[in-house]
Coordinates of C-alpha atoms in Angstrom, one line a residue:
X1 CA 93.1 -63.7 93.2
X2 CA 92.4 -67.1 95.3
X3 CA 88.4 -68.1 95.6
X4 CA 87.4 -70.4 97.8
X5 CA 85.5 -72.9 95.9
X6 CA 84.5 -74.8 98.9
X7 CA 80.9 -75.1 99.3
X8 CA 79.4 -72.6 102.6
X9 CA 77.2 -75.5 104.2
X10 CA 78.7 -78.5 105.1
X11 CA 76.2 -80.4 102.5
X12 CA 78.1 -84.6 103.2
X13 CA 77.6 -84.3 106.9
X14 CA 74.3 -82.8 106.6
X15 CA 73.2 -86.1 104.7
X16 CA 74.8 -88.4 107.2
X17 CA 73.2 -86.9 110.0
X18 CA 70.0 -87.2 108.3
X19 CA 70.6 -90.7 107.2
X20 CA 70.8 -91.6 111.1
X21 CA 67.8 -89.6 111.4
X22 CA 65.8 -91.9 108.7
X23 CA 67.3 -95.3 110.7
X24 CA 65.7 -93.5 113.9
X25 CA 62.6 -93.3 112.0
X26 CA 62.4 -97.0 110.4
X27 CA 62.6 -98.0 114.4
X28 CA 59.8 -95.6 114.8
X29 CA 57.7 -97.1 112.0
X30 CA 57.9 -100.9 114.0
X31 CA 55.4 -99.9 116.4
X32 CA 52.7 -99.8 113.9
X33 CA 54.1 -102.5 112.1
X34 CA 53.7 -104.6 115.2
X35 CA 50.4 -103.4 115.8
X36 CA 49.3 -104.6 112.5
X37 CA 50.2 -107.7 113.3
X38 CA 49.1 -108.0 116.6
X39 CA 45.7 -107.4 115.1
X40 CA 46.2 -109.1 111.9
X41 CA 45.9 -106.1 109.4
X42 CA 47.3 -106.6 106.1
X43 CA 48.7 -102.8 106.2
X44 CA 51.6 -104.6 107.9
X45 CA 52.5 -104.8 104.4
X46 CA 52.5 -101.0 103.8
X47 CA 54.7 -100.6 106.8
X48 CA 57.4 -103.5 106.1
X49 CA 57.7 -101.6 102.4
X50 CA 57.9 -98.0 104.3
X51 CA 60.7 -99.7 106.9
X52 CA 62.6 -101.6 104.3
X53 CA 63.1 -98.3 102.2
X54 CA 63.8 -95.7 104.7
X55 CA 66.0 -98.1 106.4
X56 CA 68.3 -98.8 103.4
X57 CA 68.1 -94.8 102.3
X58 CA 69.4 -94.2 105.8
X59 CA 72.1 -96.8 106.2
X60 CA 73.4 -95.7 102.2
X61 CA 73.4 -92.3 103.7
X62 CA 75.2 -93.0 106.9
X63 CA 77.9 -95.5 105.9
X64 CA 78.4 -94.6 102.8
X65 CA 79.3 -90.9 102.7
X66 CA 82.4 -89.8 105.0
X67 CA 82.5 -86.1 105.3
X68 CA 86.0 -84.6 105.1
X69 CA 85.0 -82.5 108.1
X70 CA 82.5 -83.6 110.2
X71 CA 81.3 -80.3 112.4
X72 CA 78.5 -78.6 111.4
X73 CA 78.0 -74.9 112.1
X74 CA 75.2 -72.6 112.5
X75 CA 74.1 -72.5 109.1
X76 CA 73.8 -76.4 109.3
X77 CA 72.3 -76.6 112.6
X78 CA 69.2 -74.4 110.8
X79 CA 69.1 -76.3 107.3
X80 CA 69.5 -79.7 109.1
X81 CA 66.1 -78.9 111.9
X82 CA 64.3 -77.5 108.3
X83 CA 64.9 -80.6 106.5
X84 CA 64.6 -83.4 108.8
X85 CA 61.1 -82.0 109.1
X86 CA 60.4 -82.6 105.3
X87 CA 62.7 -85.7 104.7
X88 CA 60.5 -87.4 107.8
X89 CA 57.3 -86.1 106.4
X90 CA 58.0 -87.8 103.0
X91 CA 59.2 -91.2 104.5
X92 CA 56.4 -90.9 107.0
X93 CA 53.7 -90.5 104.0
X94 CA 54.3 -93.5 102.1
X95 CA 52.3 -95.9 103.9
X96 CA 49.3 -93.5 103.4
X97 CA 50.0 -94.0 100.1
X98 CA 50.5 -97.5 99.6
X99 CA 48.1 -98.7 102.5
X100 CA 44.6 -98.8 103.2
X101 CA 43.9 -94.8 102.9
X102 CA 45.2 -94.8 99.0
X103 CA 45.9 -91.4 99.0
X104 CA 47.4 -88.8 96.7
X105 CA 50.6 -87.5 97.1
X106 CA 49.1 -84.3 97.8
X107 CA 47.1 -85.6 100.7
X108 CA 49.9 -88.0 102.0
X109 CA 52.2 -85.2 102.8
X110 CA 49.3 -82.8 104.2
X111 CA 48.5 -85.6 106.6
X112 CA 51.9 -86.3 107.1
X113 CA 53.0 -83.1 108.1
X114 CA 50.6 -81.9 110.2
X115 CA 51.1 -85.3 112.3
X116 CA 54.7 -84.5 112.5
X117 CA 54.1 -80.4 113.1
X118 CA 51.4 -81.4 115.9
X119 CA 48.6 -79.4 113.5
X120 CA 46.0 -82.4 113.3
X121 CA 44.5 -80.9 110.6
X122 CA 43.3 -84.0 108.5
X123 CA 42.1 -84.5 105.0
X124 CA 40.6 -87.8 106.1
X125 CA 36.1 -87.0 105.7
X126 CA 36.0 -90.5 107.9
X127 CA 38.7 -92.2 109.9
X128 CA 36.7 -95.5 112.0
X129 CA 37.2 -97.9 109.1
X130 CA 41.7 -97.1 108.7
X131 CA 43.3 -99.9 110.5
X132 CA 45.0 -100.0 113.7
X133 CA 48.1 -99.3 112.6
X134 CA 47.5 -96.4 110.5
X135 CA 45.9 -94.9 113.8
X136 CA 48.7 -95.2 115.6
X137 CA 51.3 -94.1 113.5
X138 CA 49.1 -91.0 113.1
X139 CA 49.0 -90.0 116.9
X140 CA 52.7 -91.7 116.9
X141 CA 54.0 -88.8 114.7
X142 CA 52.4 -86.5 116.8
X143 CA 54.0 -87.4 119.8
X144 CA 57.6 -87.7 118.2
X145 CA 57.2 -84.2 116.7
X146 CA 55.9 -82.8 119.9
X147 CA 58.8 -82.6 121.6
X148 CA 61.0 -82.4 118.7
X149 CA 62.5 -85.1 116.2
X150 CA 66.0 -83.0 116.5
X151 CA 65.5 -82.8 120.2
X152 CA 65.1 -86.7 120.5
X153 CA 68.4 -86.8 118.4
X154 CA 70.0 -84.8 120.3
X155 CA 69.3 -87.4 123.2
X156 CA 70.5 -89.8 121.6
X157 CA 73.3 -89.0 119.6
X158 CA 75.9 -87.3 122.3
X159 CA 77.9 -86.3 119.1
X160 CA 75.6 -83.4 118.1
X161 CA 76.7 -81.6 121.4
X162 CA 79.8 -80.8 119.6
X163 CA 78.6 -80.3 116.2
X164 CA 75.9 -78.0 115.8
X165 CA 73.5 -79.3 118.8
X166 CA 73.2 -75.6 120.2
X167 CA 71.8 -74.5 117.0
X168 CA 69.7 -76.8 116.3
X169 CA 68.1 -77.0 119.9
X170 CA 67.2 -73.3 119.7
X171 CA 66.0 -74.0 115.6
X172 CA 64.1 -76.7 117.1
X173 CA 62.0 -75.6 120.6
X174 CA 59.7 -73.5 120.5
X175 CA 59.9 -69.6 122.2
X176 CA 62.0 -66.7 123.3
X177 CA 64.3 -67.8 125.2
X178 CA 65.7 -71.4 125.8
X179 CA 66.7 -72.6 129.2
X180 CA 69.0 -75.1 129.6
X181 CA 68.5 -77.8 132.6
X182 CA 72.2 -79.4 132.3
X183 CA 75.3 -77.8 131.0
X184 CA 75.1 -80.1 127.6
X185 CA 72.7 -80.2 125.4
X186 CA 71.9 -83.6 125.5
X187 CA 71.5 -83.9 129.2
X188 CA 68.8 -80.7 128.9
X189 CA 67.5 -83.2 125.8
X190 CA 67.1 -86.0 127.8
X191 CA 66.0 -84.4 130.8
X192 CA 62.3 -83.1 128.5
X193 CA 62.0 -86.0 126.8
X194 CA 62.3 -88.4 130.3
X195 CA 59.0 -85.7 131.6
X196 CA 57.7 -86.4 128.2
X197 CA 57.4 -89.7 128.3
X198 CA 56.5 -89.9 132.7
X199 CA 53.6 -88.0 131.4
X200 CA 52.4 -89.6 128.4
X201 CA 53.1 -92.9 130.4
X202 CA 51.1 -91.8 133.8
X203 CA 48.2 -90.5 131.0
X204 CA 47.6 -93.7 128.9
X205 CA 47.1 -95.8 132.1
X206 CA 44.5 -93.0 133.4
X207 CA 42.9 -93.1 129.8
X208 CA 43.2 -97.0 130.2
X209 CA 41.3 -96.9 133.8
X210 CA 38.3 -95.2 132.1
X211 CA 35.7 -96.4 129.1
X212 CA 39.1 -96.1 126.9
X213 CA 40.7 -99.7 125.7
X214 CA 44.4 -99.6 125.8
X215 CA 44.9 -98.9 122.0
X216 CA 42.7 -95.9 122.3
X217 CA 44.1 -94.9 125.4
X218 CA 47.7 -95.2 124.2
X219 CA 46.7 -93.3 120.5
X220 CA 45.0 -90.4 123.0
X221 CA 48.2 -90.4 125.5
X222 CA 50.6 -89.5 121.9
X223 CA 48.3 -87.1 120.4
X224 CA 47.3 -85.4 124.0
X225 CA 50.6 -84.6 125.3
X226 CA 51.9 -83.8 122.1
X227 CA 49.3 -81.5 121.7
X228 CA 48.7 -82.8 118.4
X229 CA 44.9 -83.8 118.5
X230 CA 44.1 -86.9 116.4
X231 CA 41.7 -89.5 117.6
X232 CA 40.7 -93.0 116.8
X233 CA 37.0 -91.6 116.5
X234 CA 35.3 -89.3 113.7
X235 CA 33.6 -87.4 116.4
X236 CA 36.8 -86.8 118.8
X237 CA 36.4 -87.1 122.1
X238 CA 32.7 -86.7 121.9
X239 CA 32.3 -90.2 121.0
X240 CA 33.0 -92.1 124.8
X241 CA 30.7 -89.1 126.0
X242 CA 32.6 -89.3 129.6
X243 CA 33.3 -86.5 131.9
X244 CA 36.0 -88.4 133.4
X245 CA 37.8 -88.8 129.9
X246 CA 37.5 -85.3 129.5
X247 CA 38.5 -84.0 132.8
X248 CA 41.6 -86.1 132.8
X249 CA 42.5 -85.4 129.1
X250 CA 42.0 -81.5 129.7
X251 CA 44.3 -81.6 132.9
X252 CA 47.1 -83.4 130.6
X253 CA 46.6 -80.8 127.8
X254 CA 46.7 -78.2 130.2
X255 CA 50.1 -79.8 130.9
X256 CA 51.6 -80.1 127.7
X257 CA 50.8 -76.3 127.5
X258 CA 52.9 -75.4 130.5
X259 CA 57.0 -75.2 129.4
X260 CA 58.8 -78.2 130.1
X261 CA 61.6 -76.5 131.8
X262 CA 59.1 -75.3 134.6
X263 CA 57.5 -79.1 134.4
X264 CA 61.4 -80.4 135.2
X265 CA 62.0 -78.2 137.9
X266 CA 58.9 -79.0 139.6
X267 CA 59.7 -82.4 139.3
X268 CA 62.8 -81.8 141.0
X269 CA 60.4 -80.6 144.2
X270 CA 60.1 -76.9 142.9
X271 CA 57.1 -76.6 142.5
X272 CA 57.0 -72.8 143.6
X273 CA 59.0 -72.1 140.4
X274 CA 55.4 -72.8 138.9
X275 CA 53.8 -69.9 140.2
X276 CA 56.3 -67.6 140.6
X277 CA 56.6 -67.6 136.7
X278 CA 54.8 -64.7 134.9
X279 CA 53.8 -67.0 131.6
X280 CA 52.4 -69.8 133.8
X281 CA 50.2 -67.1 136.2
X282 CA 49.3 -65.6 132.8
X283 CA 48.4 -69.1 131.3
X284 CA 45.8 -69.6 134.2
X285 CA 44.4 -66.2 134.4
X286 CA 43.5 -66.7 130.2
X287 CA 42.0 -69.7 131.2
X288 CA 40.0 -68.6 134.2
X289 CA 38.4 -65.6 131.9
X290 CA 38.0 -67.2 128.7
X291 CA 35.7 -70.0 130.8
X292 CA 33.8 -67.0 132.2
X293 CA 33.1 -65.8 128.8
X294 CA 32.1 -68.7 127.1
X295 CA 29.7 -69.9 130.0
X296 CA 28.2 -66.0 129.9
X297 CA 27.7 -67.1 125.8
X298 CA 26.3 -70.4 125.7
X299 CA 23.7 -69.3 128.4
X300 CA 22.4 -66.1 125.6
X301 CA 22.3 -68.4 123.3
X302 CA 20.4 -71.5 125.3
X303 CA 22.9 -74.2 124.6
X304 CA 23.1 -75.5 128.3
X305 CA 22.2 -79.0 127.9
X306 CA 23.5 -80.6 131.3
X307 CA 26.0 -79.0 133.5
X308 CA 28.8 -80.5 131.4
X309 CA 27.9 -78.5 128.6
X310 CA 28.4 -75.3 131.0
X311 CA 31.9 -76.4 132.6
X312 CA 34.0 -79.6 131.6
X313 CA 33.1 -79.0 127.8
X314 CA 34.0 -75.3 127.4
X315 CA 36.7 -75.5 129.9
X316 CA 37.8 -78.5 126.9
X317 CA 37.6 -76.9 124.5
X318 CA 39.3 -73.5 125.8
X319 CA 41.8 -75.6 127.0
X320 CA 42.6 -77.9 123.9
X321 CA 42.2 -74.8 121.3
X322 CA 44.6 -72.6 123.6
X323 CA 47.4 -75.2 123.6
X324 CA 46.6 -75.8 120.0
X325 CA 46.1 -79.9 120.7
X326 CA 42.1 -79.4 118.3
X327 CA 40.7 -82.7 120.2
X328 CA 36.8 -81.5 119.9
X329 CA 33.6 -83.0 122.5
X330 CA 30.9 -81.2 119.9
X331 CA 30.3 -78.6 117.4
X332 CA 31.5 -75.8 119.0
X333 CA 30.0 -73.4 116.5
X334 CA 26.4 -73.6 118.0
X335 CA 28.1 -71.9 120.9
X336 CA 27.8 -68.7 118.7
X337 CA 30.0 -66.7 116.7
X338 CA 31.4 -64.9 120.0
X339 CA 32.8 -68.1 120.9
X340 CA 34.3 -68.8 117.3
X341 CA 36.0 -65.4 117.7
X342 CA 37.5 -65.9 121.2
X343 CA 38.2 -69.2 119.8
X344 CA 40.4 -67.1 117.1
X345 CA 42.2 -65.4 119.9
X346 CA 43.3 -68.1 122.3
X347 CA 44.3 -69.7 118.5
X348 CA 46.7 -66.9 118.3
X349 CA 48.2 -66.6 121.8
X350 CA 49.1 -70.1 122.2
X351 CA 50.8 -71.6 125.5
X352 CA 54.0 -71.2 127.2
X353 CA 57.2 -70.8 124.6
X354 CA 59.5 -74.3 125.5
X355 CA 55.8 -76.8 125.6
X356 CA 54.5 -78.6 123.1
X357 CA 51.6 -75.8 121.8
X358 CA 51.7 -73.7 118.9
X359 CA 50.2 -70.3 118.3
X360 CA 52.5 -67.5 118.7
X361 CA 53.3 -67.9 122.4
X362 CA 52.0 -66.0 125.5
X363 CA 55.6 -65.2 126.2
X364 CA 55.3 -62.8 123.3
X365 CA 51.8 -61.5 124.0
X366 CA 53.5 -60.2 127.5
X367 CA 56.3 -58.7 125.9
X368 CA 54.0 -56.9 123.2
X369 CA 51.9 -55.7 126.2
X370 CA 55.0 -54.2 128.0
X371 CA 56.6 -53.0 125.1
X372 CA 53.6 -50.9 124.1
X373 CA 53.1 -49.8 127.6
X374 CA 56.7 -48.3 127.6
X375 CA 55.9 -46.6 124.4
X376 CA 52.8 -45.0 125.4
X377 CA 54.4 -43.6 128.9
X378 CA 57.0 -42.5 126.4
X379 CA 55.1 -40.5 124.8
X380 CA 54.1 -38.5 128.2
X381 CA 57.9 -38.5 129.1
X382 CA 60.2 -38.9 126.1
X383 CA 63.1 -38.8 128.0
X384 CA 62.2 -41.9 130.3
X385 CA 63.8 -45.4 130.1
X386 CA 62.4 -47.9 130.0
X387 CA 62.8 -52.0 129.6
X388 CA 60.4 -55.1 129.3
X389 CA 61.0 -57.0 132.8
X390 CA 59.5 -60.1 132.5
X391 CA 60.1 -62.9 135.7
X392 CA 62.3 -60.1 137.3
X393 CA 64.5 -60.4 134.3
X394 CA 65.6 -57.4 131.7
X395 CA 64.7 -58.2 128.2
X396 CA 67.4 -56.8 125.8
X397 CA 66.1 -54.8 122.9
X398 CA 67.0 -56.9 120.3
X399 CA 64.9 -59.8 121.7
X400 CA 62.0 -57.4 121.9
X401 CA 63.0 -56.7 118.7
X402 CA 62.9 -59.6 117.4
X403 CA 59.3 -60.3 119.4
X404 CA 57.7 -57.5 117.4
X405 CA 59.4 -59.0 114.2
X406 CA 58.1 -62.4 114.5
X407 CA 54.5 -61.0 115.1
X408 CA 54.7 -58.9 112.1
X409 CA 55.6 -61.7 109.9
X410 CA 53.3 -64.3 111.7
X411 CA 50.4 -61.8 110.5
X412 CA 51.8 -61.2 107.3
X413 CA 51.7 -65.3 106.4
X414 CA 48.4 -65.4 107.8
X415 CA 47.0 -62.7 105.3
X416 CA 49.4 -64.3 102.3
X417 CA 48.3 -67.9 103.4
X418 CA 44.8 -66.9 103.1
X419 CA 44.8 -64.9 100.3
X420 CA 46.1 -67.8 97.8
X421 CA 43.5 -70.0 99.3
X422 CA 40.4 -67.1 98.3
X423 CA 42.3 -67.5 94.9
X424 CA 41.8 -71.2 94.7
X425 CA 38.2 -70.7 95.4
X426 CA 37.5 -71.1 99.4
X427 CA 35.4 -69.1 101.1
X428 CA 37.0 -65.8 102.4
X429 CA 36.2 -66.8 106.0
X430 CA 37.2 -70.8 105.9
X431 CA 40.6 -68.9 104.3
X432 CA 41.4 -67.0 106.5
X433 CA 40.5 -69.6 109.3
X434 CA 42.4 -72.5 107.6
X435 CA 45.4 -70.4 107.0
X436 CA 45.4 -69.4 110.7
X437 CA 45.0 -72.4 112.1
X438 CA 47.5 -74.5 110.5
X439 CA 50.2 -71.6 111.3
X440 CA 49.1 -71.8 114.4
X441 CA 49.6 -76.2 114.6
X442 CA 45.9 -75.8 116.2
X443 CA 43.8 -77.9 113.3
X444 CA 40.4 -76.9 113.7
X445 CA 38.3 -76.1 110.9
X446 CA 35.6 -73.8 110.5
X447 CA 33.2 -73.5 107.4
X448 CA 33.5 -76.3 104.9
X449 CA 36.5 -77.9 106.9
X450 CA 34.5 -77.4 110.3
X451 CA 32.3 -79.9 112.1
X452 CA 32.1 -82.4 110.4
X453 CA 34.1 -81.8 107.4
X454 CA 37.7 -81.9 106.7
X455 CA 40.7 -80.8 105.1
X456 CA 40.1 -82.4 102.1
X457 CA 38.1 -79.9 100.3
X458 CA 41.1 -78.1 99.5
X459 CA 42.7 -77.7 96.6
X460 CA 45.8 -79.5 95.7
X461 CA 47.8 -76.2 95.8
X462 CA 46.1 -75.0 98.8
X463 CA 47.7 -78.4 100.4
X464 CA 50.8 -77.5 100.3
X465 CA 50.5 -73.8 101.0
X466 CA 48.9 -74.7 104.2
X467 CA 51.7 -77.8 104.8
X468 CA 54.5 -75.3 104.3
X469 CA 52.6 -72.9 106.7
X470 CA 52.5 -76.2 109.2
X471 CA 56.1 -76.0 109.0
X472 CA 56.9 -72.4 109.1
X473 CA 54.7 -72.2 112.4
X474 CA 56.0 -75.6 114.2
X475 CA 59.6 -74.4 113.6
X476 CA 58.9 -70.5 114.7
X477 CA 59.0 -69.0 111.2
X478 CA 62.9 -67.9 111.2
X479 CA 64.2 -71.0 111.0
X480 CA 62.2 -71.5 107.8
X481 CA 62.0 -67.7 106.7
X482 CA 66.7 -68.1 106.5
X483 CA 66.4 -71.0 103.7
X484 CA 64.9 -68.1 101.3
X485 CA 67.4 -65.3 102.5
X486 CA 70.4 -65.1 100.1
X487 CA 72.5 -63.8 102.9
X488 CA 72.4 -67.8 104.5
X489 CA 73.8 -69.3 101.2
X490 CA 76.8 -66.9 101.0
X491 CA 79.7 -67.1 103.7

């Protein structure tokens, strides 16, 4: 009997694509290489080093390995949006580890990945003393992994339409359902990344117009839009203390909340499409209550201070927790534990499926809504049928299906995520609360890695527990979840 000894995943073209990838990356890394020595920081060193070796491990990769077939399938498309997330995260680390920070490999990769996953969870207790360059590769890697590293790729590389581009754009963004603005992938690619970058542009010269100089205003435009959440400052956006700052960094995170396919078409001069979509009316309504709630709390519990503290600095803070960016104006905690456990909910729902957010979408919440709806009228008339409609559109059941499945399994890493960390020896509530929030790409700490604090009380193991939840959460759990299923390794 004849075996096909040929290996199931196309493993050579796999490593060439990623070895374009790291070249893409080494062009990245010149932007804080130049700022270094703009401002005449001796991490420039750190980032020559970082350049010089992912630059060579990319060119060896690229020119030096010819696939016998060049197209990559499905299971490639999955592995290849997996990886790249990793392989950038380890090439991304090194100058924290030969630069000014000094940290452990451990630490490197925590902060690394959470840049690149939009988390901004940090394990840095103090960040005003790190150069300027190791600031703005922080926020940098935000704002590349924000939109997507494979989506960027896919912009730029017109071959990937052909060879796997499909599968990795729906690996890659985020949500449901992906709509596609232009009949190839790499038009729809180029088409969210041009909005991307209009926003972040329009936002750093508002940012720049205010108390903000243009560094901080460009580090606060990549980390905003990107929803990622790191600042220049240990005290967030607190430390300018401006209501104008705030207001226009809350309308741009409101933004990079909304889907970018929506943000396109209105661009285009439909700006109906805006709120004629379910998700977006839904995204304003939580909004709108949430604020209503939290103004009702800090009134019980006597924290109105000015009228900031009453509208721009909940409205923030709902604002920057529900679209998981974490940017902070105060400890939010004196607000009351009511607040910390709406704070946990708007953690969970997330934005719009297709932005920049994390959490596990609104998208879902509606569906879960509608779906249990049915089943409860079911149970009054169990011969009825019924279907999720969601923007006048028929969900199939396998999609709600697959809703219900992702929810499950979101809860079940939560509970498993916090679990190991109660083992390790961290309070059952900073677990729980940790594990939740970097699933959720949000960052925020309560507890020991709260105000004030950081990531770096945990553990070693704990580290990478939480880095791998990072992950799982930024690339929508399946994508991950497949590499551990022994039905993708076989053909």
């Amino acid at each position: 009997m004849y075996y096909n000894k040929r290996p199931q995943v196309n493993f050579t073209a796999l490593a060439r694509v990623v070895g374009v990838l790291l070249l893409i990356e080494a062009l990245f890394m010149l932007i804080p290489l130049v700022t270094c020595i703009i401002y005449g920081e001796n991490d420039y060193k750190a980032f020559a080093i970082t350049i010089g070796i992912t630059a060579l491990t990319g060119a060896l990769m690229r020119f030096s390995i010819s696939p016998s077939n060049p197209e990559m399938g499905k299971r490639e498309g999955f592995l290849l949006t997996a990886l790249t997330w990793v392989v950038f995260s380890i090439f991304g680390m090194i100058p924290f580890l030969i630069g000014d920070p000094k940290m452990s490999i451990s630490d490197a990769f925590f902060e690394t990945m959470s840049g690149f996953t939009t988390t901004g969870a940090s394990v840095m207790t103090s960040i005003g003393h790190f150069s300027k360059g190791i600031h703005i590769w922080r926020c940098l890697m935000q704002w590349i992994g924000g939109m997507g590293i494979i989506l960027f790729t896919l912009a730029v590389i017109p071959m990937l339409n052909h060879s796997g581009g499909m599968q990795m754009f729906n690996a890659e963004v985020t949500g449901i359902t992906r709509d596609k603005l232009r009949p190839r992938i790499s038009q729809t690619a180029k088409g969210l990344w041009l909005i991307y970058v209009i926003l972040t542009a329009v936002l750093c010269v508002l940012l720049w117009l205010g108390p903000m100089n243009l560094f901080e205003s460009v580090c606060h435009a990549f980390s905003t839009m990107s929803t990622g959440g790191f600042s220049t400052q240990d005290a967030s956006i607190g430390a300018w203390n401006s209501a104008y700052v705030k207001i226009v960094i809350t309308a741009f995170m409101f933004l990079g909340g909304v889907n970018f396919a929506l943000l396109f078409k209105a661009s285009t001069g439909q700006i109906g499409e805006l709120w004629k979509n379910e998700v977006f009316r839904t995204y304003v309504y939580i909004i709108g209550v949430m604020m209503i709630l939290f103004a009702i709390t800090i009134i019980a519990n006597n924290q109105v201070h000015s009228w900031e503290s009453l509208t721009i600095d909940p409205l923030f803070q709902i604002v920057s927790v529900l679209t998981s960016t974490g940017l902070i104006v105060g400890n939010f905690e004196n607000w009351g534990g009511f607040v910390v456990a709406l704070m946990f909910l708007l953690m969970f729902f997330g934005a719009s499926a297709g932005s920049t957010s994390g959490g596990a979408k609104i998208d879902r919440m509606i569906f879960l809504v509608k779906n249990i709806r049915n089943e409860v009228y079911r149970c009054l008339h169990p011969n009825a049928i019924c279907s999720v409609r969601v923007n006048g559109k028929v969900l199939p059941a396998d999609v709600v299906n697959k809703v219900i499945a992702f929810l499950c399994i979101y809860v079940i890493l939560v509970v498993i995520g916090g679990l190991i960390l109660t083992a390790i020896g961290i309070p059952l509530v900073d677990a729980f609360f940790s594990a939740f929030s970097c699933i959720g790409n949000t960052g925020l700490g309560a507890g020991v890695t709260g105000y004030g604090g950081s990531y770096d009380i945990i553990p070693d193991v704990g580290k990478w527990v939480l880095s791998l939840l990072m992950l799982m959460g930024r690339l929508e759990l399946f994508t991950v979840l497949l590499l551990f299923s022994r039905t993708f390794w076989k053909k």
